[in-house]
PDB file of C-alpha atoms in Angstrom:
ATOM      1  CA  MET A   1     266.531 -87.483 208.655  1.00  0.00           C
ATOM      2  CA  LYS A   2     269.164 -88.592 211.256  1.00  0.00           C
ATOM      3  CA  ASN A   3     269.818 -86.099 214.475  1.00  0.00           C
ATOM      4  CA  PRO A   4     272.199 -84.488 213.105  1.00  0.00           C
ATOM      5  CA  PHE A   5     273.491 -82.613 216.085  1.00  0.00           C
ATOM      6  CA  LEU A   6     274.078 -85.911 217.605  1.00  0.00           C
ATOM      7  CA  LEU A   7     277.458 -86.249 216.171  1.00  0.00           C
ATOM      8  CA  LEU A   8     279.269 -82.750 217.119  1.00  0.00           C
ATOM      9  CA  GLY A   9     282.030 -82.292 219.894  1.00  0.00           C
ATOM     10  CA  CYS A  10     284.313 -79.248 219.692  1.00  0.00           C
ATOM     11  CA  VAL A  11     287.426 -79.456 221.661  1.00  0.00           C
ATOM     12  CA  SER A  12     288.676 -76.290 223.845  1.00  0.00           C
ATOM     13  CA  ILE A  13     292.070 -74.808 222.424  1.00  0.00           C
ATOM     14  CA  MET A  14     292.674 -71.668 224.287  1.00  0.00           C
ATOM     15  CA  SER A  15     289.713 -71.550 225.400  1.00  0.00           C
ATOM     16  CA  ALA A  16     287.766 -71.477 221.663  1.00  0.00           C
ATOM     17  CA  CYS A  17     285.485 -74.012 221.145  1.00  0.00           C
ATOM     18  CA  ILE A  18     286.703 -75.985 217.675  1.00  0.00           C
ATOM     19  CA  ALA A  19     284.487 -77.248 215.522  1.00  0.00           C
ATOM     20  CA  VAL A  20     284.398 -81.017 213.886  1.00  0.00           C
ATOM     21  CA  SER A  21     282.979 -82.117 210.711  1.00  0.00           C
ATOM     22  CA  GLU A  22     280.196 -82.588 209.331  1.00  0.00           C
ATOM     23  CA  ASN A  23     278.624 -85.001 207.243  1.00  0.00           C
ATOM     24  CA  LEU A  24     275.054 -85.322 207.934  1.00  0.00           C
ATOM     25  CA  LEU A  25     273.371 -82.364 207.079  1.00  0.00           C
ATOM     26  CA  PHE A  26     274.825 -82.087 203.129  1.00  0.00           C
ATOM     27  CA  SER A  27     275.094 -83.692 200.558  1.00  0.00           C
ATOM     28  CA  GLU A  28     278.489 -83.772 198.971  1.00  0.00           C
ATOM     29  CA  GLN A  29     279.269 -80.167 196.692  1.00  0.00           C
ATOM     30  CA  GLN A  30     278.460 -81.251 192.505  1.00  0.00           C
ATOM     31  CA  VAL A  31     278.196 -78.402 189.927  1.00  0.00           C
ATOM     32  CA  VAL A  32     275.600 -77.656 188.695  1.00  0.00           C
ATOM     33  CA  ALA A  33     276.446 -74.227 186.711  1.00  0.00           C
ATOM     34  CA  THR A  34     279.533 -72.916 184.830  1.00  0.00           C
ATOM     35  CA  ILE A  35     278.971 -68.952 184.072  1.00  0.00           C
ATOM     36  CA  THR A  36     281.203 -68.290 180.645  1.00  0.00           C
ATOM     37  CA  ASP A  37     278.784 -64.881 179.531  1.00  0.00           C
ATOM     38  CA  GLU A  38     282.316 -62.287 179.791  1.00  0.00           C
ATOM     39  CA  ARG A  39     279.726 -59.978 181.803  1.00  0.00           C
ATOM     40  CA  LEU A  40     280.672 -61.727 185.110  1.00  0.00           C
ATOM     41  CA  VAL A  41     284.403 -61.715 185.377  1.00  0.00           C
ATOM     42  CA  GLU A  42     284.814 -61.132 189.316  1.00  0.00           C
ATOM     43  CA  VAL A  43     281.962 -62.613 191.333  1.00  0.00           C
ATOM     44  CA  SER A  44     282.150 -61.296 195.151  1.00  0.00           C
ATOM     45  CA  GLY A  45     278.289 -62.190 195.716  1.00  0.00           C
ATOM     46  CA  LEU A  46     275.244 -64.353 195.802  1.00  0.00           C
ATOM     47  CA  GLU A  47     272.155 -63.687 197.230  1.00  0.00           C
ATOM     48  CA  GLN A  48     268.313 -65.466 196.510  1.00  0.00           C
ATOM     49  CA  SER A  49     266.164 -64.023 194.763  1.00  0.00           C
ATOM     50  CA  TYR A  50     262.559 -62.811 196.472  1.00  0.00           C
ATOM     51  CA  ALA A  51     260.771 -61.409 194.107  1.00  0.00           C
ATOM     52  CA  ASN A  52     261.731 -63.824 191.406  1.00  0.00           C
ATOM     53  CA  PRO A  53     262.297 -66.816 192.914  1.00  0.00           C
ATOM     54  CA  GLY A  54     263.738 -69.784 191.784  1.00  0.00           C
ATOM     55  CA  TYR A  55     266.332 -67.186 190.789  1.00  0.00           C
ATOM     56  CA  LEU A  56     270.341 -65.404 192.415  1.00  0.00           C
ATOM     57  CA  TRP A  57     271.572 -62.052 192.458  1.00  0.00           C
ATOM     58  CA  VAL A  58     275.373 -61.412 191.672  1.00  0.00           C
ATOM     59  CA  HIS A  59     278.283 -58.433 191.198  1.00  0.00           C
ATOM     60  CA  ASN A  60     281.064 -58.320 190.932  1.00  0.00           C
ATOM     61  CA  ASP A  61     284.079 -57.287 192.550  1.00  0.00           C
ATOM     62  CA  SER A  62     286.071 -53.139 192.719  1.00  0.00           C
ATOM     63  CA  GLY A  63     286.217 -51.434 190.021  1.00  0.00           C
ATOM     64  CA  HIS A  64     283.474 -53.302 187.185  1.00  0.00           C
ATOM     65  CA  ASP A  65     280.732 -51.082 186.927  1.00  0.00           C
ATOM     66  CA  PRO A  66     277.931 -50.970 189.378  1.00  0.00           C
ATOM     67  CA  ILE A  67     275.417 -52.967 188.487  1.00  0.00           C
ATOM     68  CA  ILE A  68     273.745 -56.541 189.925  1.00  0.00           C
ATOM     69  CA  TYR A  69     272.843 -58.906 187.493  1.00  0.00           C
ATOM     70  CA  LEU A  70     269.717 -62.061 187.640  1.00  0.00           C
ATOM     71  CA  ILE A  71     270.555 -65.362 186.225  1.00  0.00           C
ATOM     72  CA  ASP A  72     269.183 -68.567 186.701  1.00  0.00           C
ATOM     73  CA  GLN A  73     269.915 -71.895 188.003  1.00  0.00           C
ATOM     74  CA  LYS A  74     272.463 -72.228 184.814  1.00  0.00           C
ATOM     75  CA  GLY A  75     274.129 -69.668 185.492  1.00  0.00           C
ATOM     76  CA  ALA A  76     272.327 -67.915 182.347  1.00  0.00           C
ATOM     77  CA  ILE A  77     271.552 -63.872 183.406  1.00  0.00           C
ATOM     78  CA  GLN A  78     268.303 -63.187 182.784  1.00  0.00           C
ATOM     79  CA  MET A  79     268.241 -59.413 184.075  1.00  0.00           C
ATOM     80  CA  GLU A  80     270.990 -56.473 184.531  1.00  0.00           C
ATOM     81  CA  VAL A  81     270.316 -53.483 187.293  1.00  0.00           C
ATOM     82  CA  GLU A  82     271.968 -50.278 187.530  1.00  0.00           C
ATOM     83  CA  LEU A  83     271.710 -48.762 189.525  1.00  0.00           C
ATOM     84  CA  LYS A  84     272.807 -44.358 189.136  1.00  0.00           C
ATOM     85  CA  GLY A  85     274.606 -42.348 191.490  1.00  0.00           C
ATOM     86  CA  VAL A  86     277.179 -43.918 192.944  1.00  0.00           C
ATOM     87  CA  LYS A  87     280.562 -46.707 191.703  1.00  0.00           C
ATOM     88  CA  ASN A  88     281.084 -50.374 192.493  1.00  0.00           C
ATOM     89  CA  ARG A  89     284.155 -49.197 194.658  1.00  0.00           C
ATOM     90  CA  ASP A  90     284.683 -52.936 196.534  1.00  0.00           C
ATOM     91  CA  TRP A  91     281.370 -53.947 196.668  1.00  0.00           C
ATOM     92  CA  GLU A  92     281.460 -57.592 198.369  1.00  0.00           C
ATOM     93  CA  ASP A  93     278.206 -59.022 199.084  1.00  0.00           C
ATOM     94  CA  ILE A  94     274.910 -58.655 198.601  1.00  0.00           C
ATOM     95  CA  VAL A  95     272.063 -59.233 200.989  1.00  0.00           C
ATOM     96  CA  THR A  96     267.885 -59.896 200.385  1.00  0.00           C
ATOM     97  CA  VAL A  97     265.623 -58.738 203.301  1.00  0.00           C
ATOM     98  CA  GLU A  98     262.252 -59.507 202.716  1.00  0.00           C
ATOM     99  CA  GLU A  99     260.353 -57.663 205.098  1.00  0.00           C
ATOM    100  CA  ASN A 100     256.877 -55.269 205.614  1.00  0.00           C
ATOM    101  CA  GLY A 101     255.197 -56.592 202.277  1.00  0.00           C
ATOM    102  CA  GLY A 102     258.033 -56.827 200.375  1.00  0.00           C
ATOM    103  CA  SER A 103     261.593 -57.267 199.605  1.00  0.00           C
ATOM    104  CA  TRP A 104     265.000 -54.731 199.579  1.00  0.00           C
ATOM    105  CA  VAL A 105     268.263 -55.139 198.016  1.00  0.00           C
ATOM    106  CA  TYR A 106     270.748 -53.987 199.953  1.00  0.00           C
ATOM    107  CA  ILE A 107     274.718 -53.981 198.565  1.00  0.00           C
ATOM    108  CA  ALA A 108     277.975 -53.990 201.069  1.00  0.00           C
ATOM    109  CA  GLU A 109     280.083 -51.585 199.072  1.00  0.00           C
ATOM    110  CA  ILE A 110     282.393 -52.827 202.641  1.00  0.00           C
ATOM    111  CA  GLY A 111     285.943 -54.418 200.758  1.00  0.00           C
ATOM    112  CA  ASP A 112     289.330 -52.449 201.902  1.00  0.00           C
ATOM    113  CA  ASN A 113     292.165 -54.161 201.003  1.00  0.00           C
ATOM    114  CA  ARG A 114     294.154 -51.148 202.440  1.00  0.00           C
ATOM    115  CA  ALA A 115     292.467 -50.127 204.996  1.00  0.00           C
ATOM    116  CA  VAL A 116     292.525 -46.650 204.093  1.00  0.00           C
ATOM    117  CA  HIS A 117     288.592 -46.212 203.506  1.00  0.00           C
ATOM    118  CA  LYS A 118     287.615 -44.063 206.292  1.00  0.00           C
ATOM    119  CA  THR A 119     284.028 -45.019 205.904  1.00  0.00           C
ATOM    120  CA  VAL A 120     282.210 -48.080 204.184  1.00  0.00           C
ATOM    121  CA  SER A 121     277.806 -48.158 203.388  1.00  0.00           C
ATOM    122  CA  LEU A 122     274.847 -50.503 202.840  1.00  0.00           C
ATOM    123  CA  ILE A 123     273.020 -49.325 199.015  1.00  0.00           C
ATOM    124  CA  ARG A 124     269.640 -50.354 199.921  1.00  0.00           C
ATOM    125  CA  PHE A 125     266.911 -50.632 197.113  1.00  0.00           C
ATOM    126  CA  GLN A 126     263.419 -52.647 196.655  1.00  0.00           C
ATOM    127  CA  GLU A 127     264.302 -55.401 194.427  1.00  0.00           C
ATOM    128  CA  PRO A 128     264.039 -55.350 191.075  1.00  0.00           C
ATOM    129  CA  SER A 129     260.951 -57.922 189.493  1.00  0.00           C
ATOM    130  CA  LEU A 130     262.025 -59.609 185.935  1.00  0.00           C
ATOM    131  CA  SER A 131     258.595 -58.319 184.637  1.00  0.00           C
ATOM    132  CA  LEU A 132     260.036 -54.178 184.569  1.00  0.00           C
ATOM    133  CA  GLY A 133     261.975 -55.647 181.558  1.00  0.00           C
ATOM    134  CA  GLU A 134     266.019 -57.561 181.055  1.00  0.00           C
ATOM    135  CA  GLU A 135     267.953 -53.502 181.627  1.00  0.00           C
ATOM    136  CA  ILE A 136     266.838 -51.359 184.306  1.00  0.00           C
ATOM    137  CA  THR A 137     267.887 -48.644 186.137  1.00  0.00           C
ATOM    138  CA  VAL A 138     267.445 -47.534 189.727  1.00  0.00           C
ATOM    139  CA  ARG A 139     267.920 -43.681 190.319  1.00  0.00           C
ATOM    140  CA  LYS A 140     269.770 -42.101 192.830  1.00  0.00           C
ATOM    141  CA  GLU A 141     267.075 -40.870 194.916  1.00  0.00           C
ATOM    142  CA  ASP A 142     265.272 -44.426 194.951  1.00  0.00           C
ATOM    143  CA  LEU A 143     268.809 -45.718 196.893  1.00  0.00           C
ATOM    144  CA  ASP A 144     269.362 -45.308 200.644  1.00  0.00           C
ATOM    145  CA  ILE A 145     272.755 -45.247 202.048  1.00  0.00           C
ATOM    146  CA  MET A 146     273.787 -46.150 205.549  1.00  0.00           C
ATOM    147  CA  ARG A 147     277.100 -45.215 205.793  1.00  0.00           C
ATOM    148  CA  PHE A 148     279.012 -45.664 208.543  1.00  0.00           C
ATOM    149  CA  GLN A 149     282.970 -46.713 210.677  1.00  0.00           C
ATOM    150  CA  TYR A 150     283.620 -48.927 212.915  1.00  0.00           C
ATOM    151  CA  ALA A 151     285.134 -46.850 216.104  1.00  0.00           C
ATOM    152  CA  GLU A 152     287.409 -49.123 216.358  1.00  0.00           C
ATOM    153  CA  GLY A 153     288.880 -48.312 212.464  1.00  0.00           C
ATOM    154  CA  ALA A 154     289.087 -49.306 209.005  1.00  0.00           C
ATOM    155  CA  ARG A 155     289.115 -52.343 208.282  1.00  0.00           C
ATOM    156  CA  ASP A 156     288.600 -54.680 204.789  1.00  0.00           C
ATOM    157  CA  ALA A 157     285.018 -56.952 206.088  1.00  0.00           C
ATOM    158  CA  GLU A 158     283.093 -59.213 202.693  1.00  0.00           C
ATOM    159  CA  ALA A 159     281.107 -61.139 205.035  1.00  0.00           C
ATOM    160  CA  VAL A 160     277.816 -60.018 206.257  1.00  0.00           C
ATOM    161  CA  PHE A 161     273.919 -61.214 206.348  1.00  0.00           C
ATOM    162  CA  PHE A 162     270.472 -60.053 208.263  1.00  0.00           C
ATOM    163  CA  ASP A 163     268.927 -61.645 211.684  1.00  0.00           C
ATOM    164  CA  TYR A 164     265.949 -61.852 211.191  1.00  0.00           C
ATOM    165  CA  ARG A 165     265.295 -62.330 214.551  1.00  0.00           C
ATOM    166  CA  LYS A 166     267.062 -58.656 215.856  1.00  0.00           C
ATOM    167  CA  LYS A 167     266.539 -57.142 212.724  1.00  0.00           C
ATOM    168  CA  GLU A 168     270.124 -56.024 212.485  1.00  0.00           C
ATOM    169  CA  PHE A 169     272.784 -57.062 209.721  1.00  0.00           C
ATOM    170  CA  VAL A 170     275.117 -58.444 211.286  1.00  0.00           C
ATOM    171  CA  LEU A 171     279.520 -58.135 209.535  1.00  0.00           C
ATOM    172  CA  VAL A 172     282.673 -60.367 210.236  1.00  0.00           C
ATOM    173  CA  THR A 173     285.948 -58.603 209.260  1.00  0.00           C
ATOM    174  CA  LYS A 174     288.364 -60.338 206.777  1.00  0.00           C
ATOM    175  CA  ARG A 175     292.445 -59.879 207.334  1.00  0.00           C
ATOM    176  CA  GLU A 176     292.031 -60.109 211.270  1.00  0.00           C
ATOM    177  CA  ASP A 177     294.110 -62.803 212.355  1.00  0.00           C
ATOM    178  CA  LYS A 178     291.306 -63.218 215.056  1.00  0.00           C
ATOM    179  CA  SER A 179     287.797 -61.433 212.827  1.00  0.00           C
ATOM    180  CA  MET A 180     286.010 -59.477 214.434  1.00  0.00           C
ATOM    181  CA  VAL A 181     282.500 -59.433 214.450  1.00  0.00           C
ATOM    182  CA  TYR A 182     279.574 -56.505 214.369  1.00  0.00           C
ATOM    183  CA  ALA A 183     275.607 -55.788 214.489  1.00  0.00           C
ATOM    184  CA  PHE A 184     272.826 -53.410 213.470  1.00  0.00           C
ATOM    185  CA  PRO A 185     270.507 -52.214 211.682  1.00  0.00           C
ATOM    186  CA  PHE A 186     269.855 -50.065 208.986  1.00  0.00           C
ATOM    187  CA  GLN A 187     270.122 -46.277 209.498  1.00  0.00           C
ATOM    188  CA  THR A 188     270.280 -43.732 207.102  1.00  0.00           C
ATOM    189  CA  ASP A 189     271.858 -40.629 208.756  1.00  0.00           C
ATOM    190  CA  ASN A 190     273.525 -37.326 207.209  1.00  0.00           C
ATOM    191  CA  ASN A 191     276.840 -38.624 208.685  1.00  0.00           C
ATOM    192  CA  PRO A 192     278.317 -41.951 208.843  1.00  0.00           C
ATOM    193  CA  VAL A 193     276.974 -44.376 211.823  1.00  0.00           C
ATOM    194  CA  THR A 194     279.907 -45.212 214.355  1.00  0.00           C
ATOM    195  CA  ILE A 195     279.326 -48.947 215.276  1.00  0.00           C
ATOM    196  CA  ASN A 196     281.328 -51.165 217.768  1.00  0.00           C
ATOM    197  CA  SER A 197     282.892 -54.829 217.574  1.00  0.00           C
ATOM    198  CA  LYS A 198     280.957 -56.873 219.394  1.00  0.00           C
ATOM    199  CA  GLY A 199     284.395 -59.681 219.991  1.00  0.00           C
ATOM    200  CA  THR A 200     286.379 -61.666 217.680  1.00  0.00           C
ATOM    201  CA  VAL A 201     286.929 -65.124 216.507  1.00  0.00           C
ATOM    202  CA  PRO A 202     289.718 -67.440 216.419  1.00  0.00           C
ATOM    203  CA  ASP A 203     289.719 -67.610 212.268  1.00  0.00           C
ATOM    204  CA  ARG A 204     290.270 -65.490 209.792  1.00  0.00           C
ATOM    205  CA  ASN A 205     289.312 -65.063 205.511  1.00  0.00           C
ATOM    206  CA  PHE A 206     285.833 -64.628 205.207  1.00  0.00           C
ATOM    207  CA  THR A 207     285.157 -63.456 202.446  1.00  0.00           C
ATOM    208  CA  ALA A 208     280.292 -64.580 202.692  1.00  0.00           C
ATOM    209  CA  ALA A 209     278.044 -65.421 204.863  1.00  0.00           C
ATOM    210  CA  ASP A 210     274.540 -65.751 204.553  1.00  0.00           C
ATOM    211  CA  MET A 211     270.861 -66.901 207.330  1.00  0.00           C
ATOM    212  CA  ASN A 212     267.829 -68.489 205.747  1.00  0.00           C
ATOM    213  CA  GLU A 213     264.641 -67.120 207.721  1.00  0.00           C
ATOM    214  CA  ALA A 214     264.328 -69.394 209.684  1.00  0.00           C
ATOM    215  CA  GLY A 215     267.840 -68.732 211.559  1.00  0.00           C
ATOM    216  CA  GLU A 216     270.369 -71.174 210.096  1.00  0.00           C
ATOM    217  CA  ILE A 217     273.782 -69.357 209.679  1.00  0.00           C
ATOM    218  CA  LEU A 218     276.450 -69.797 207.405  1.00  0.00           C
ATOM    219  CA  LEU A 219     280.364 -68.376 207.100  1.00  0.00           C
ATOM    220  CA  LYS A 220     283.115 -69.239 205.266  1.00  0.00           C
ATOM    221  CA  HIS A 221     286.702 -68.282 203.896  1.00  0.00           C
ATOM    222  CA  TYR A 222     287.890 -69.948 201.823  1.00  0.00           C
ATOM    223  CA  ASP A 223     288.628 -73.035 203.520  1.00  0.00           C
ATOM    224  CA  ALA A 224     286.372 -74.397 205.154  1.00  0.00           C
ATOM    225  CA  ILE A 225     281.979 -73.380 205.461  1.00  0.00           C
ATOM    226  CA  TYR A 226     280.077 -73.083 209.302  1.00  0.00           C
ATOM    227  CA  TYR A 227     277.281 -73.291 209.373  1.00  0.00           C
ATOM    228  CA  TRP A 228     274.896 -72.381 213.575  1.00  0.00           C
ATOM    229  CA  PRO A 229     271.422 -74.018 213.188  1.00  0.00           C
ATOM    230  CA  THR A 230     268.560 -72.649 214.435  1.00  0.00           C
ATOM    231  CA  SER A 231     268.959 -70.431 218.425  1.00  0.00           C
ATOM    232  CA  ASN A 232     267.305 -68.013 220.566  1.00  0.00           C
ATOM    233  CA  GLN A 233     270.491 -66.112 220.107  1.00  0.00           C
ATOM    234  CA  SER A 234     271.172 -63.465 218.204  1.00  0.00           C
ATOM    235  CA  ALA A 235     272.942 -64.401 215.373  1.00  0.00           C
ATOM    236  CA  SER A 236     276.319 -62.448 216.405  1.00  0.00           C
ATOM    237  CA  ASP A 237     275.837 -64.582 219.806  1.00  0.00           C
ATOM    238  CA  GLN A 238     276.179 -67.461 217.937  1.00  0.00           C
ATOM    239  CA  ILE A 239     279.211 -66.526 216.272  1.00  0.00           C
ATOM    240  CA  LEU A 240     280.985 -65.158 219.434  1.00  0.00           C
ATOM    241  CA  ASN A 241     280.412 -68.789 220.716  1.00  0.00           C
ATOM    242  CA  TRP A 242     282.311 -70.088 217.961  1.00  0.00           C
ATOM    243  CA  ASN A 243     280.941 -73.635 218.300  1.00  0.00           C
ATOM    244  CA  PRO A 244     279.665 -74.294 214.865  1.00  0.00           C
ATOM    245  CA  THR A 245     279.348 -77.342 212.694  1.00  0.00           C
ATOM    246  CA  LYS A 246     282.456 -77.569 209.697  1.00  0.00           C
ATOM    247  CA  LEU A 247     280.586 -78.973 206.911  1.00  0.00           C
ATOM    248  CA  THR A 248     282.623 -80.777 203.848  1.00  0.00           C
ATOM    249  CA  TYR A 249     283.294 -78.763 201.773  1.00  0.00           C
ATOM    250  CA  ARG A 250     286.366 -78.560 198.719  1.00  0.00           C
ATOM    251  CA  PRO A 251     288.072 -75.718 197.904  1.00  0.00           C
ATOM    252  CA  GLU A 252     287.369 -73.307 195.158  1.00  0.00           C
ATOM    253  CA  PRO A 253     290.549 -71.515 193.595  1.00  0.00           C
ATOM    254  CA  GLN A 254     289.262 -67.780 195.927  1.00  0.00           C
ATOM    255  CA  GLY A 255     285.168 -68.933 196.783  1.00  0.00           C
ATOM    256  CA  GLU A 256     283.643 -65.595 197.627  1.00  0.00           C
ATOM    257  CA  ALA A 257     280.779 -65.855 197.652  1.00  0.00           C
ATOM    258  CA  MET A 258     277.828 -68.231 199.168  1.00  0.00           C
ATOM    259  CA  CYS A 259     273.654 -67.452 199.177  1.00  0.00           C
ATOM    260  CA  TRP A 260     271.136 -69.721 200.796  1.00  0.00           C
ATOM    261  CA  HIS A 261     268.325 -70.738 198.472  1.00  0.00           C
ATOM    262  CA  LEU A 262     265.295 -72.414 200.444  1.00  0.00           C
ATOM    263  CA  GLN A 263     267.065 -75.295 203.432  1.00  0.00           C
ATOM    264  CA  ASN A 264     269.523 -75.700 200.531  1.00  0.00           C
ATOM    265  CA  PHE A 265     272.687 -73.302 199.436  1.00  0.00           C
ATOM    266  CA  PHE A 266     275.324 -72.325 196.681  1.00  0.00           C
ATOM    267  CA  THR A 267     278.466 -70.849 196.305  1.00  0.00           C
ATOM    268  CA  LEU A 268     280.554 -69.673 193.572  1.00  0.00           C
ATOM    269  CA  SER A 269     284.064 -69.041 192.073  1.00  0.00           C
ATOM    270  CA  GLU A 270     285.329 -65.333 191.646  1.00  0.00           C
ATOM    271  CA  LYS A 271     288.102 -66.962 190.575  1.00  0.00           C
ATOM    272  CA  ASN A 272     287.425 -66.397 185.826  1.00  0.00           C
ATOM    273  CA  ARG A 273     289.573 -69.745 184.368  1.00  0.00           C
ATOM    274  CA  GLY A 274     288.548 -68.828 180.878  1.00  0.00           C
ATOM    275  CA  ARG A 275     285.559 -66.956 181.381  1.00  0.00           C
ATOM    276  CA  LYS A 276     284.973 -69.966 182.833  1.00  0.00           C
ATOM    277  CA  GLN A 277     283.556 -69.504 186.510  1.00  0.00           C
ATOM    278  CA  GLU A 278     281.647 -72.811 188.742  1.00  0.00           C
ATOM    279  CA  MET A 279     278.641 -72.769 191.022  1.00  0.00           C
ATOM    280  CA  PHE A 280     277.904 -75.535 193.164  1.00  0.00           C
ATOM    281  CA  PHE A 281     274.847 -76.732 194.912  1.00  0.00           C
ATOM    282  CA  PHE A 282     274.976 -78.134 198.191  1.00  0.00           C
ATOM    283  CA  GLU A 283     271.502 -80.434 199.202  1.00  0.00           C
ATOM    284  CA  ARG A 284     269.950 -80.698 201.529  1.00  0.00           C
ATOM    285  CA  LYS A 285     270.461 -84.693 202.333  1.00  0.00           C
TER     286      LYS A 285
END
């Protein structure tokens, strides 16, 4: 493959580096699945499965049942997992992490459209395998919950991912003119953990993010997908330096879900038009 970074460039605007479009990294997006299952009506989270290679986890947005669904790459549900003892107040993202000989699912209860919630949370449990059956329940006592609050006050967020190099989560907020970036380890405590912003980036409306084990980062909002290559820097520092590659992308109607799958990635529209949600695939060239 040609070196895709030879064509990278940026111009300085108010001391910020603006990414240029890059067509060499991934193929043009293609529809690989149309989801019609009535259980999936407002998908806001998408993530690859480690316990079930080749499959993907999804979940609905606020107000729906506290259930995650395992789908195949044609969009068909193969398994549903109900979490007991928690509600789906506003689930906005999902992260899977493979470490210490196992894999874990983290649900990001971080949505807050009006910035009124004192705390938000990450909910962790061991990733289920299809061998357990088509419908299973995770008991409340098998959930680990990190409750946290922002030092700068309540805010809305939809994008979070795990930085394998630093063993920490990175969260990017949504509604500020300059989105705030946070980095923090997962920790459980009887009291909410306070996290502090590390800085801001010159863009807004971020709805999804992911990082693969090779250290490549994806961050998207409704109109663009940004990419960072593997680096020795922490993921949060890479984002804060704001010199990404802007990938070629045709915006979806309310596109709020995205995940890596090996060296390629998927996006999924939250907007369900006539029970049809399209899942797109971006193949590395």
